[in-house]
Tab-separated table of C-alpha atoms in Angstrom:
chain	number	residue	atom	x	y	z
O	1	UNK	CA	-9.575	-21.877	18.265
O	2	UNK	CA	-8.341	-18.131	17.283
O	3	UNK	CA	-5.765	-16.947	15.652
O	4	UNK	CA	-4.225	-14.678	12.885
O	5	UNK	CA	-3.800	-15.236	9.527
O	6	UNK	CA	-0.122	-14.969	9.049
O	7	UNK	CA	-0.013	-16.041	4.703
O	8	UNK	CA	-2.598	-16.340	1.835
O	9	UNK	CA	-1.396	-18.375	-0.827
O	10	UNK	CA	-4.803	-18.026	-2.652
O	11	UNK	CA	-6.335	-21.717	-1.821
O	12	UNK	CA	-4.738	-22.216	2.045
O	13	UNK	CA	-3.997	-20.057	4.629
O	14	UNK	CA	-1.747	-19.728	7.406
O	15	UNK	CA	-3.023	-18.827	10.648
O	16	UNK	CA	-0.774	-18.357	14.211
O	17	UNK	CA	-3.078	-19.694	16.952
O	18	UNK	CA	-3.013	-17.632	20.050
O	19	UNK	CA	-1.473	-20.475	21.626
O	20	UNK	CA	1.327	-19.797	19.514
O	21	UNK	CA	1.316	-23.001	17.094
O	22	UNK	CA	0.735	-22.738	13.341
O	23	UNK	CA	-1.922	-24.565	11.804
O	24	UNK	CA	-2.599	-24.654	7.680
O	25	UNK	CA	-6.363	-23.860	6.935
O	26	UNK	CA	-9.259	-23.686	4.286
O	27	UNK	CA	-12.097	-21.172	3.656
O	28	UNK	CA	-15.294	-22.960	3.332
O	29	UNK	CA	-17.036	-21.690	-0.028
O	30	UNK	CA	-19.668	-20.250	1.411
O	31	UNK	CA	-16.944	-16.761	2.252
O	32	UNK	CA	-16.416	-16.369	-1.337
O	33	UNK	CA	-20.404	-16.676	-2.172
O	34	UNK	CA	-21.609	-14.063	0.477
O	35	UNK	CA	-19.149	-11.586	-1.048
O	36	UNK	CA	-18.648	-11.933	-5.135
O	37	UNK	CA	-17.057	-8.811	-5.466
O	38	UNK	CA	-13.597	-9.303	-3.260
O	39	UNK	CA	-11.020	-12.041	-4.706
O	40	UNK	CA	-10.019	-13.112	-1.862
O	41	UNK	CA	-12.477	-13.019	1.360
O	42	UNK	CA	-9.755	-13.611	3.915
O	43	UNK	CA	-6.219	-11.421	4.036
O	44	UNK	CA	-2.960	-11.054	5.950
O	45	UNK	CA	-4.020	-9.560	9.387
O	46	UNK	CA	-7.101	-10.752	9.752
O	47	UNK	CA	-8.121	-12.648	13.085
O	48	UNK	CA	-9.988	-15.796	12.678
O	49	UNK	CA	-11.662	-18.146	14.646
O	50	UNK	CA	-10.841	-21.953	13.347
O	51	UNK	CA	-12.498	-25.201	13.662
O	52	UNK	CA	-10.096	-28.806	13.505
O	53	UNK	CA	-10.806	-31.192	10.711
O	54	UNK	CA	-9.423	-34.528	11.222
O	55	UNK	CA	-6.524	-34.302	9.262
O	56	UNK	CA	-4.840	-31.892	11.413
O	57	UNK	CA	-5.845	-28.749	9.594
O	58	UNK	CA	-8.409	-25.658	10.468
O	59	UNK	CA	-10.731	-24.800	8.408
O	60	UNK	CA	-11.863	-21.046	9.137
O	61	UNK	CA	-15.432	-20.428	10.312
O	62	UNK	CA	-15.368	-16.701	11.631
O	63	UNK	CA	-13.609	-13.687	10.261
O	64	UNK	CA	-13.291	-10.829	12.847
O	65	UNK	CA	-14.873	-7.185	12.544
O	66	UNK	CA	-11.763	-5.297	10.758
O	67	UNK	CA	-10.483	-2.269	11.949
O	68	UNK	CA	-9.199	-1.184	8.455
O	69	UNK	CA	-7.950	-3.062	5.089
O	70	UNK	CA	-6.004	-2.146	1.955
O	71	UNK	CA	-8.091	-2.393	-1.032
O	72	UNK	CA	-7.553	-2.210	-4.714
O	73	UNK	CA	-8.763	-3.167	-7.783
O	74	UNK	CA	-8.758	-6.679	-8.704
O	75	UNK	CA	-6.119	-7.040	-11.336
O	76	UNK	CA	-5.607	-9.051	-14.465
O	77	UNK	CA	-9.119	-8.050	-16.186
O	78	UNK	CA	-10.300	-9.405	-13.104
O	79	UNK	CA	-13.280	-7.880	-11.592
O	80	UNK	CA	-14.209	-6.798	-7.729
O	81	UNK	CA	-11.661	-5.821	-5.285
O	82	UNK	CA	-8.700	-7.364	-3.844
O	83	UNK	CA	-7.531	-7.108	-0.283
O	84	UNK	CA	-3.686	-6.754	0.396
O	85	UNK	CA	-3.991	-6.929	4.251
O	86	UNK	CA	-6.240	-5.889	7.024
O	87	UNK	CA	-5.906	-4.309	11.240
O	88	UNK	CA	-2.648	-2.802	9.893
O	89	UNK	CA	-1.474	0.371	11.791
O	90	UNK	CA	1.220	1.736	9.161
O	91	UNK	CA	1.511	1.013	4.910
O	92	UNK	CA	4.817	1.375	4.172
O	93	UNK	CA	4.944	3.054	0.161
O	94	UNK	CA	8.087	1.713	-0.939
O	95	UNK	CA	9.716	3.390	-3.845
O	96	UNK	CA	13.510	3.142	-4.882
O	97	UNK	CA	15.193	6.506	-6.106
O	98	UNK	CA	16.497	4.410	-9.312
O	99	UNK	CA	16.188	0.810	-11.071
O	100	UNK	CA	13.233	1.352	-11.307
O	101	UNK	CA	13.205	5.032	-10.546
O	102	UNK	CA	10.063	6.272	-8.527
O	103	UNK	CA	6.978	7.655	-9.450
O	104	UNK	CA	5.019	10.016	-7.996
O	105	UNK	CA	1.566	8.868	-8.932
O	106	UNK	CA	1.524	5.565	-7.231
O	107	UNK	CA	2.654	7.325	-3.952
O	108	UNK	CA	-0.392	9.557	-3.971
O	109	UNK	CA	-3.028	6.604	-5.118
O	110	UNK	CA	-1.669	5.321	-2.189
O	111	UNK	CA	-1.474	7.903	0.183
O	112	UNK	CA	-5.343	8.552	-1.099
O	113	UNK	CA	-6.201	5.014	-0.397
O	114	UNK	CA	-4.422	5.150	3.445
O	115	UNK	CA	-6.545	8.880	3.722
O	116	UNK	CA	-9.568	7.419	3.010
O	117	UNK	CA	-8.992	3.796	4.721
O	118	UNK	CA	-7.838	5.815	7.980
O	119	UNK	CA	-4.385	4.057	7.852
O	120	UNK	CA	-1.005	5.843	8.404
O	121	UNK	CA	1.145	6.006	5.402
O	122	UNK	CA	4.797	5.804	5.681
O	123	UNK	CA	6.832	6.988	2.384
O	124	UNK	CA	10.093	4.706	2.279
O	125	UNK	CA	12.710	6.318	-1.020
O	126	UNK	CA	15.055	3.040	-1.372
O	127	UNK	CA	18.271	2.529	-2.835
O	128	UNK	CA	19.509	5.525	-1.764
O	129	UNK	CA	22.856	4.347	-2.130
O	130	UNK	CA	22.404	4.724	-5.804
O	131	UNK	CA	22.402	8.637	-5.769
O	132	UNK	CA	25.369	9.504	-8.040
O	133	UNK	CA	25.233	13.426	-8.866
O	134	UNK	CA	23.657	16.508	-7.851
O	135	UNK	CA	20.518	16.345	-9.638
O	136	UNK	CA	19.845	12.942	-8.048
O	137	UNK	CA	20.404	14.342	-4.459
O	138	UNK	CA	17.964	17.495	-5.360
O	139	UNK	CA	15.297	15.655	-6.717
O	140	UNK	CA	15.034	13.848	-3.656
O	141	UNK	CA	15.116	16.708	-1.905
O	142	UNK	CA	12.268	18.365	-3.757
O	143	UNK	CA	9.748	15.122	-2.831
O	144	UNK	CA	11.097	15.123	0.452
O	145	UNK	CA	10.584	18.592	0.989
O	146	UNK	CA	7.111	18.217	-0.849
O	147	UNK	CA	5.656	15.332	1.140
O	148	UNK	CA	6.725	16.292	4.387
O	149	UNK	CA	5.289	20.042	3.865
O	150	UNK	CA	1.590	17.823	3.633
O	151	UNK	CA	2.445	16.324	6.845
O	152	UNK	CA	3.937	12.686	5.358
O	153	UNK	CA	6.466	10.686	7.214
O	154	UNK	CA	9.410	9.963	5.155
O	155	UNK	CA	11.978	7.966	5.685
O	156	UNK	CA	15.245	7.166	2.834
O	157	UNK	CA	17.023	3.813	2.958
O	158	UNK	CA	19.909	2.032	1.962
O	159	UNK	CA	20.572	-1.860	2.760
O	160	UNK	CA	23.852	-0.919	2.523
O	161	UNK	CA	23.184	1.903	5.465
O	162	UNK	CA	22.541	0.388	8.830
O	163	UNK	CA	20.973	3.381	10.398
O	164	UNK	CA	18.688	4.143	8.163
O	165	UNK	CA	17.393	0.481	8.713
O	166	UNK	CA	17.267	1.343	12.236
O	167	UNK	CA	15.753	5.033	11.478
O	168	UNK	CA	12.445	2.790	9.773
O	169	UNK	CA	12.656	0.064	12.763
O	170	UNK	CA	12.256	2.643	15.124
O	171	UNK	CA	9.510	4.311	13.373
O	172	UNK	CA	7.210	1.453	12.716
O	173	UNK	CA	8.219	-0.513	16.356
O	174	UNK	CA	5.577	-2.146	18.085
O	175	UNK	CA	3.255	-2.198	14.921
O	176	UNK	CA	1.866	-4.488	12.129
O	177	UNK	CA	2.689	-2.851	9.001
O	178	UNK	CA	1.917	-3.757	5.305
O	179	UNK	CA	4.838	-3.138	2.584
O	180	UNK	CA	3.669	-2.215	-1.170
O	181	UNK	CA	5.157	-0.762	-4.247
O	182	UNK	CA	6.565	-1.902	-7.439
O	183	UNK	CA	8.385	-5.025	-7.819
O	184	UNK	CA	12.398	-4.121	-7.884
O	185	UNK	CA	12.358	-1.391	-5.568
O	186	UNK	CA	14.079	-3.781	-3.064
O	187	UNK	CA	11.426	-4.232	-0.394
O	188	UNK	CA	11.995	-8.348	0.056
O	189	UNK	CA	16.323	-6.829	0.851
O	190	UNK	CA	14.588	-4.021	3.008
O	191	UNK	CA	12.709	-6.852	4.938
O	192	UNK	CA	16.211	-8.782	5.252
O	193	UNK	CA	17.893	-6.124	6.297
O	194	UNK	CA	14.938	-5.289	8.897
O	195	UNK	CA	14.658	-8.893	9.984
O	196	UNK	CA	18.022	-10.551	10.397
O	197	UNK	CA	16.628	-14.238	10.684
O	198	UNK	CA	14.981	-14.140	7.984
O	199	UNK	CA	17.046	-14.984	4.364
O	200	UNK	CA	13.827	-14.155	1.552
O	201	UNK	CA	14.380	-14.376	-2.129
O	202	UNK	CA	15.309	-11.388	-3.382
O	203	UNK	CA	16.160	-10.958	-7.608
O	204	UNK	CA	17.400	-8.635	-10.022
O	205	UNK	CA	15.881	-5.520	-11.854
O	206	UNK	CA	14.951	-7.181	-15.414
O	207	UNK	CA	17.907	-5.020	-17.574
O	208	UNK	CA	14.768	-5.908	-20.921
O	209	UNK	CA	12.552	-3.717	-19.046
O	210	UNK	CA	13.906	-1.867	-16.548
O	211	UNK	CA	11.075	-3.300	-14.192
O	212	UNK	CA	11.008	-5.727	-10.778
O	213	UNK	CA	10.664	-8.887	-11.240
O	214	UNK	CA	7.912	-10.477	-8.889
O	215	UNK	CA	10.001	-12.647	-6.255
O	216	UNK	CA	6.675	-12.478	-3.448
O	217	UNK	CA	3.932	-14.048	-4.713
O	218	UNK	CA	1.912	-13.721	-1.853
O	219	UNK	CA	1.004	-12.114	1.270
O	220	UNK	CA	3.538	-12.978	3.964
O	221	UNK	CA	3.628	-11.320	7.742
O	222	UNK	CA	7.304	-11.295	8.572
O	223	UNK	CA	8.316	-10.660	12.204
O	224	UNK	CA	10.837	-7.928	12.172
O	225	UNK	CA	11.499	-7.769	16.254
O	226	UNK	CA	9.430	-9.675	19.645
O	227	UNK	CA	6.470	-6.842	18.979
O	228	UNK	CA	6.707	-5.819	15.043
O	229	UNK	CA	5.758	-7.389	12.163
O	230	UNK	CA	5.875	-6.101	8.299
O	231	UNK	CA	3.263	-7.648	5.776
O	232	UNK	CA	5.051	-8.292	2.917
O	233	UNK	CA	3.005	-8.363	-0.470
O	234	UNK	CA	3.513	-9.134	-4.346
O	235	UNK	CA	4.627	-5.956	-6.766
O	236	UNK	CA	1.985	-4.023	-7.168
O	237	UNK	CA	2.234	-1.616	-10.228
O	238	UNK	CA	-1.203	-0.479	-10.920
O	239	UNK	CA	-3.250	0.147	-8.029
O	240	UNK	CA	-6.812	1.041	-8.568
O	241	UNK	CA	-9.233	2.734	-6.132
O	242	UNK	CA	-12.183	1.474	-4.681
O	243	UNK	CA	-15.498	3.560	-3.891
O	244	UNK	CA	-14.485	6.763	-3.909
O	245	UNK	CA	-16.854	9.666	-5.864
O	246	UNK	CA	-15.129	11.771	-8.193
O	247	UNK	CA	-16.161	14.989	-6.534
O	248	UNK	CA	-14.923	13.229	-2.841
O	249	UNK	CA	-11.624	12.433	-4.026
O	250	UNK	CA	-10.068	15.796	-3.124
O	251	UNK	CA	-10.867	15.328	0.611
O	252	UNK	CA	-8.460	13.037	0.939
O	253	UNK	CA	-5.316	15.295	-0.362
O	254	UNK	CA	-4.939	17.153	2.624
O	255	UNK	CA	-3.730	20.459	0.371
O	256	UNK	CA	-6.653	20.650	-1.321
O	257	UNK	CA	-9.139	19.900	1.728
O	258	UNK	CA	-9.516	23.140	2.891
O	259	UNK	CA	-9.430	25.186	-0.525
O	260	UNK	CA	-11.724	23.102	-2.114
O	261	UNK	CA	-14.657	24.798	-0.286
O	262	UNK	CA	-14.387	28.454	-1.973
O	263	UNK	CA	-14.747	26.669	-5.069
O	264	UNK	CA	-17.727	27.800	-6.849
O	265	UNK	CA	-19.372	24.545	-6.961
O	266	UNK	CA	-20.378	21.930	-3.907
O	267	UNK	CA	-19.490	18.888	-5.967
O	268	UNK	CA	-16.296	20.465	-7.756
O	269	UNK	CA	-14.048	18.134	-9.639
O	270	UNK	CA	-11.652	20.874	-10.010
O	271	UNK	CA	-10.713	20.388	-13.791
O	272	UNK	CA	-13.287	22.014	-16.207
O	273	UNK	CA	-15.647	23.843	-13.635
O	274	UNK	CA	-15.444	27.910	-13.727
O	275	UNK	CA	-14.822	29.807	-10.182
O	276	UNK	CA	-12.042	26.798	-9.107
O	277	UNK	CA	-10.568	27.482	-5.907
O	278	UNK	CA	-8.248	24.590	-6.385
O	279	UNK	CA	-7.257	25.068	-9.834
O	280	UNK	CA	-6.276	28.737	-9.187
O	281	UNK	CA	-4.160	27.223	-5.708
O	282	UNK	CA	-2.240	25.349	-8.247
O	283	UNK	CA	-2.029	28.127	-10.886
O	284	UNK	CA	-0.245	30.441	-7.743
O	285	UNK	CA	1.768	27.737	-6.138
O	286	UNK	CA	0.031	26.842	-3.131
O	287	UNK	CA	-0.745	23.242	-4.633
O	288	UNK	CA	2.444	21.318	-6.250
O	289	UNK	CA	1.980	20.961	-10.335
O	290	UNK	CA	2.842	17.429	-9.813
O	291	UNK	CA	-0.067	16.595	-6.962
O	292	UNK	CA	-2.690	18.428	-8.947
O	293	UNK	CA	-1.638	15.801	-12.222
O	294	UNK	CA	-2.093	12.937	-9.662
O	295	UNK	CA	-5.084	13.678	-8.829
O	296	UNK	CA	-6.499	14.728	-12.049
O	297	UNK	CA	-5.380	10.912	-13.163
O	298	UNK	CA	-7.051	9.587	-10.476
O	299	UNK	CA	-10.530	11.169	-11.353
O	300	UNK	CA	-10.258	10.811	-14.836
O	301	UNK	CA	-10.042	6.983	-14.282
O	302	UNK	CA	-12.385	6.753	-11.184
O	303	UNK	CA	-14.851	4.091	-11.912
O	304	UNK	CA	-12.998	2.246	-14.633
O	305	UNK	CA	-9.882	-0.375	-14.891
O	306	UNK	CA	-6.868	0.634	-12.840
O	307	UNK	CA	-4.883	3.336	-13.928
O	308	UNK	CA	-1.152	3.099	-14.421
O	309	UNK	CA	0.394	6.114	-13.378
């Protein structure tokens, strides 16, 4: 039997069979021996082929060839990688303009990860409803402004706003898509609102910390319409990138792709070398301040524990 692996709870799996039934399954041990260094061999989107056991359930023998996954860092001192879905067509960067208020930095570890995994990125500013003055409504504009300049899709929502639901419907229609960000930025009430049939638990910003409290805790493909379906995943808040070279990490900001080769140096990291194409860019404007911090966080902590930016 084949099918696709609809949850991962971490021991069991959830898999729809193409005959449409759902079956629970196992991973024999021998998945998580041939590969030490990912946490979890078998992800959200991944088609599998599944042999009966007697007791009703699969247990999974075959993992299809992946188009594409979403890595990061394995987590909790942890060590390897740690797959948040796979064959996804858009990742959906969900930030909410307050409680907690967005940050930069995890959209562009992200939007570095979806550059280098060859996955769309879709920026998603929730909570929109919670603008309350003028310098909330311009400092949306200015990321806005900034990530759509680099060629971003970007899309603002409010649950309380049906058209914008519609306006991110629309966009990812006829897709698989995965959903990450902090916890608290509302993404389990973005899937609600998305998915009418659906009634997930949803809870409130922690007033102690000002952070999401985790209400997913764990990788869950949601149908949203007959042909579109949203991976829904725990909080992330650190997100850690996997196998990139310092000196390769500026490919994938598409600002600093083409600058990056009057630099003086081949194999420039663009923060202490002389002759820097890129750090004169930023120096003159043609690179936003705030990108050029990203991405100097990101190489300063290349290679070690995730960074939290």
């Amino acid at each position: 039997m084949q099918g696709l692996i609809t949850k991962a709870t971490g021991s069991w799996y959830q898999a729809r069979l193409d005959n449409g039934h759902m079956m629970e399954c196992r991973l024999p041990g021998k998945f998580r021996l041939s590969d030490e260094q990912v946490t979890n061999p078998v992800t959200v989107g991944d088609r599998v082929h599944i042999v009966l056991q007697n007791d009703g359930t699969g247990m999974i023998e075959h993992i299809e060839e992946r188009r594409n996954k979403l890595l990061r860092q394995a987590t909790h001192g942890r060590k390897g990688t740690q797959m948040l879905a796979a064959n996804v067509d858009y990742v959906l960067i969900i930030q909410s303009l307050k409680q907690p208020v967005f940050k930069t930095g995890f959209i562009d570890r992200l939007l570095v990860c979806c550059e280098a995994y060859d996955i769309n990125p879709v920026i998603v500013m929730n909570k929109t409803d919670l603008s309350e003055n003028k310098k909330d409504a311009a400092r949306l504009s200015e990321v806005l402004n900034l990530y759509t300049g680099l060629g971003y899709s970007f899309v603002t929502t409010s649950i309380y706003d049906p058209d914008s639901i519609h306006r991110l419907k629309e966009l990812i229609e006829g897709s698989i898509s995965v959903m990450t960000g902090p916890s608290g930025t509302g993404k389990t009430s973005l899937l609600n609102s998305m998915a009418t049939d659906q009634d997930l638990k949803t809870a409130e910003i922690s007033h102690f910390s000002n952070k999401g409290k985790h209400t997913t805790t764990f990788s869950h493909l949601i149908p949203v319409s007959e042909n579109t379906r949203v991976i829904d995943t725990p909080g992330v808040r650190e997100f850690g990138l996997v196998d990139l070279k310092s000196y390769e990490i500026s490919l994938y900001f598409p600002e600093m792709a083409s600058i990056r080769e009057s630099c003086h140096y081949y194999n420039c990291t663009h923060g202490h070398e002389p002759n820097c194409a890129v750090i004169e860019a930023v120096e003159n404007g043609r690179i936003a301040a705030s990108r050029y911090r990203s991405y100097r966080h990101i190489v300063e902590s290349n290679g070690q524990d995730q960074h939290n930016l």
